[in-house]
Amino acid sequence: MVRIGHWIGSVALAAVIALSGCSKSESTHESASQPASAIKPTVYLLPKKKGVPYFETCAKGAREAADKLGVDLTYDGPTSGSADEAAKMIEQWTLQGADVIAVSASDPAPLAPVMKSARSKGVHVITWDSDTPADSREFFVCQASAEQIGNALCDTLAKDIGGGNADNADGEVAIVTAQMTAANQNEWIKYIKARLEKYPKLKLVDIQPSNDDQTKAQQVTQDMLKAHANLKGVFAISSQAFPGAAEAIKQAGKVGQVQVTGLSTPNDMKKYVHDGTVKSVVLWNTVDLGYLTTCVADALAKGTLKKGATTFNAGRLGEKKIDGDVILLGDIIVFNKDNIDQFDF
Amino acid sequence: MDATSTISMELATPTFSQRLWQLAARREYGIAIVLAIIIAGVTTKNHDFLSGENVRDILIHCTQPLIVSCGVMLVIVTGEIDISVGSALALLTAVLGWLASPTHYHWPAWAAILATLALGAILGLINGLLVTLVRIPSIIVTLGMLTMLRGLTVILMSHPRPDGRAGDITDMPYSVRFFGIGKILGISTSLWITAIVVVFTALLITFTPLGRRIYAVGSNPHAARLSGLSVTRVKIFTFMFTGFLVGVATIVTQLATVTSGLGQGFELLVVTCVVVGGVSISGGVGTMIGVVLGVILIQIQSTVLIFLKLGTNAANWNQAIQGALILIAVLIDQVASRGEKRIGGGH
Amino acid sequence: MLLLVLIALMLTAGHLEPKFVSSRSQEGLLSHVWDLAMLALPMTFIIITGGIDLSVGSMMALTSVTLGKLYIAGHHPLWLAILAALCVGIACGLLNAIFITKVGVHPLIVTLATYSAYRGLAEGISLPEIYSGFPDWFRSLGQNTYGSLQLIGWLFIIAAVFCAIVLAKTPFGRSIYAIGFNETAARFSGLKVNRAKVIIYTLSGLAAAIVSINYSGLRDNAQANVGLNMELDVITAVVLGGTSIFGGRGRILGTILGVALIHETREFVGWHYHRNEYVPLVVGALLIVAVAANALLMRRSSRT
Amino acid sequence: MTVPLIDIRNISKAFGGVQALAGVSLDIAPGEVHALCGENGAGKSTLIKILAGSVTPDSGEVLIGGQPLQVGNVRASEDAGIAVIHQESVAFPHLSTYDNIFVGREPKTLAGLWLDRAMMRRETKKLLDRLGEHFDPSRSVGELSVAQRQMVGMARALSRDCRLLIMDEPTASLSARETEVLFKLIRQLKSDGVSILYVSHRLEEIFLLADRVTVFRDGKYVGTKLKTEITQDDLIRMMVGRELLQVEGMVKSETEHPGGEVMLDVRGLTREGMFRDVSFSVRKGEIVGMAGLVGAGRSEVAQAIFGAMPLDAGVVSVAGENLRSGSIDAALDAGIALVPEDRQHLGLVLPMSVGANLSMAVLPKMTRAGLLASGKEEALAGEMIRDLRVKTANARVPAETLSGGNQQKLVIGKWLATRPRVLMLDEPTRGVDVGAKAEIYKLIREMANGGMAVIVISSDLPEVLLLSDRIVVMRQGRVAGELSRQDATQEKVLALAMLNANTQ
């Protein structure tokens, strides 16, 4: 009985393979040769990690633009945040006949080759939020470079520690990151470290992973607060780490004595900004970032945006400057008690 | 007569189980000694380590894994395993957030908490039914649940709630958070709850018929059946109990923000703690004190490393140290029990 | 059984998304499956003996970092780095095997420990740097197709045929089954139980090394978080393929079908719904339903 | 005759097409010791399981005290006063003795929520005293000897006021002294009005204890006789349905002093806590019996010779060559084979086919170009099935479908295929029915005549005396003495095996 099943299985498997081979002829000339100026361009928007507020707010802006421009927008990405998973999704979308793929690279190394290969198959590839090597994409929709982000974080924390004057900043600081292996965070850490040289009285004493888990972030922050008596500031540089670290400082009763900053959406941090635990939150307008990215994708698909352009008209955002192949969103925003309520994302 | 008649036992089972017994009795001492050494070592380097505040925080770090370990311990004692607890923790936290948050369903705290506990028990019931009635190996059932519940959590958290928002929930009412960060008689509520769970579990396994049956089922399921015990019911109970405790762990959380990324890897943490605490993966063996010590040993580690102030690159070795610690624990254990067997058999 | 499910899936997929089943897109999607498939082969042997290896993903990380550290950071010749990576993979597997056979610890516990330890070592050694900049010829080995399959695809086919023959037709394969059913009896029959275990756990390490080396070529990168959560996928695929977690039963063909089914399901859910969060939901449900159906069918057939 | 306590009517049960019981009926009077006999596979165990409630019959009914018993329910059987002492001592090794005795119906306090440990301990003490055992009731059962565990099982049965006590091969692992205690207990229970269903292969015991004997054969009821009506031979005839094979003549050695050179030589084997300074030798063509009480270390010595147990000291040599100790491979290469006592766990891979089990020890020889050649395997299996007269449909069915005796033949066949020079058989006929026993005896002698050196370990004294050319008796891990065939009598062997056993 088992043996018969075995043979039937093998035969049927062969049949499936043969069948899929036969269907080859029907579908050879599909995706790549489609004219790019089809009425409804197909745009795929890839976040580093799906399901986190930062990217969900980007998606909000992207959908707004898509509705206005008549773009067939798909927003999807790895819920695990794995770059390898993201690479697989790009490959799949290429096969599905995407017109434009917009990538936010959690790790440029594994993504760049895939993006290049997508481009070679006639897909427009752009990056947004975080870039990959220039030859793997056409444009980069940039809110800020890793260096700018690192600098902004560092300057903000120094200012908060110094009570408004960065030069007064004195004491020890620590970083709570996602995983020790998180490519993005490590990039920022690199620039934070570099920028800290500007503040010789600030000393980086520890970097701890939170395993992208708020509970863990809270625990390590708590421990560092006690272990380093002179700790004055914490960089909490992942979406799970920031609320965790803020909560730890609050519960330890060190509000005002220890400053914490990081990247997060205003809505997530409003509570801590209002109760004084967090003085400043560093970010940019994520809704606008999603909006701008979708506009760029649409223009590329329709052929209205070409290499070498110096400005780009982005709907409600108005004229945006293009610096080479980098389209700039605008400035980093530091949210504080005074301005945070003006934003809802 | 005794000395010689012990050698008649058939090769595999009795000597092995005998060994396990002795081991279970010894394991607690072993962990306690390792713990003492670690604590003494770090305290000499940093006197603040044993400050009241730090001890309290370390204990609070242990609350969630310890509460869930109480359930997982019983599951493992019956010879099964539950690796779905990490995802279940995420899902239950998300549900609690949905129900209790004022900008969402805004249920009263007690109702939201009861619903979360009930849902936890139901998840456990599903595991238990699949394991006992459908007879799927528990590692497969809970592996499937681990994956599924994680997906469900992301879907739930990205689904627009009644106020049209999606994403993190930042406005958990204090009436719910009281169970995590509140204080009763100057001691954190979460510690009270954990203590209740631990004492309850300890009493359950030592002094109640049900507790004895859990061990009986793990020790020899065939015999348990012949003794008229319902193996099915006992196993379903342990899974439900675990699910319920995941619900309890949800409530003692220290966190203010509910996100979908909670509890990643929590299941492995719990299984590691339980196993390091001397609970035998083949069933029938395990003590409450061992599990408590196992949880503390594993959880204390990251605090110890931070207190040693090893600098900014040290954290890269955290995981390697954890792995090595487990390997060493297992190795010492095995070697010790071998020595024991040689000496013990001969008297 | 499994094949019927696979065919049903492909037919439904073909109905909903005609482009999905076309050979062109299948060919493109194929490149995603090889690492899973490759690791599933030794895992099939391991699970048939009643064991488990949770450390495969972590072994990938450690071999990946070895390769990157030696070649990119250490400027050693690439062949040396590859050789070292292979050796590290073998050593990792061997260490698992020694703990399992000589020290006598349950495989679940050993590999749970090395799951942390190997990845931890990888993180510690790489501090955690990302190594990229592999030479073109090496990358083309990973990326190029030779007669519609990548190098690793061909490697897998050879390995799969080899494993299938070994498992079904050799004394070694027979001893694997015997160990799974009754290890003591196998030992008392003079079968070389420990040797068999050492071989399969070591092979698991070797497979992890091969997959991670290929990955480095394919994605031009080597780092400590390669192969994260891989172990669960591999175990899921093997079990889905009908291998009993209690040992004694399972076949390579089943594993191949299991890998195919899980791969096609994942890709199709991604393709059709564009909601990554559905993937774990569907894969988890598939695992439980498939094993449940199998258990129920087995019971029915044993009753009559 | 009085109203029967238990009336079993027309019970049938089939397992996957095999009729285990076909309409059997049986009644037991209050205070009766009723023996149940039959070859392996006669259906005794199935009947026990049905009475215990762990198996549901396909048809038929059981009346207890005139009331129908709810079949297929362990609890209902217990409540009706049926207790079973199982063949393999069923116990929870990790639990204490008193937990073992009371698990499932623990005495409770506090509205049933709390265990009454004091009472459990007290009651257990009483029960153990009654059984003549005096160990601490809180010791875990895993630390107890097999015999003590058997007593725990007994205590468990006694702890409830049972009306019917079922004993399945209760003396299989008991020493003579313990057997004596057991028999006394049975008589005492009987006088208290408890009925006993006594299942055993040991005919002497049956004739010593039973009032009536019922015989099953192939799942069918053969008959019930008063003990006074029949002889042992009658009983055996009822069981096998044919005349007992005249085995005596066939198993005698061909020569008076068999054997040429020494094949196996064992010097000073020591394993702490198990055996010490064990030395003996076996010649080619000779059968050496190893006698001794259960627990004297015989099985352990055999396993040590086979390399399955590490040695602290001592040397094993085969045909003059010393073996590496603690290595099964070395033993196999030297031509040593072991048919272990526990065939289910150590001897066979039950779910695998008969053919695969037979070829297990010679797999490398079953190949062509490295691949298993099914032709060679089939040939081997066919040969073994024919030579050993294994009753099986074919070589492809799983070994677990065979009866105990045939499974034992498989284990022997597996080792014969290796053409061993030294063959050790540990309890080769335990749990094997009478017919198969005779065939196994014949086989063993044939093998010796073929030039093999054979060691037979057996607790069955007549068996040892019947087979052996020479008898090595062990006591408490040491060789207590050697007896030649001419000198050996049951009394002498027992004396060596037991002398001082109780005073040490």
XYZ file of C-alpha atoms in Angstrom, chain A residues 19-30, chain C residues 22-24:
15
model
C 2.791 20.744 -16.501
C 4.503 23.780 -15.114
C 7.026 23.400 -17.904
C 4.238 23.415 -20.502
C 2.723 26.590 -19.195
C 5.997 28.306 -19.807
C 5.195 29.344 -23.346
C 2.071 31.247 -22.329
C 3.708 33.595 -19.956
C 7.151 34.360 -21.219
C 6.498 37.817 -22.498
C 4.682 39.337 -19.623
C 3.931 29.847 -14.481
C 7.266 28.170 -14.727
C 8.992 31.481 -15.108
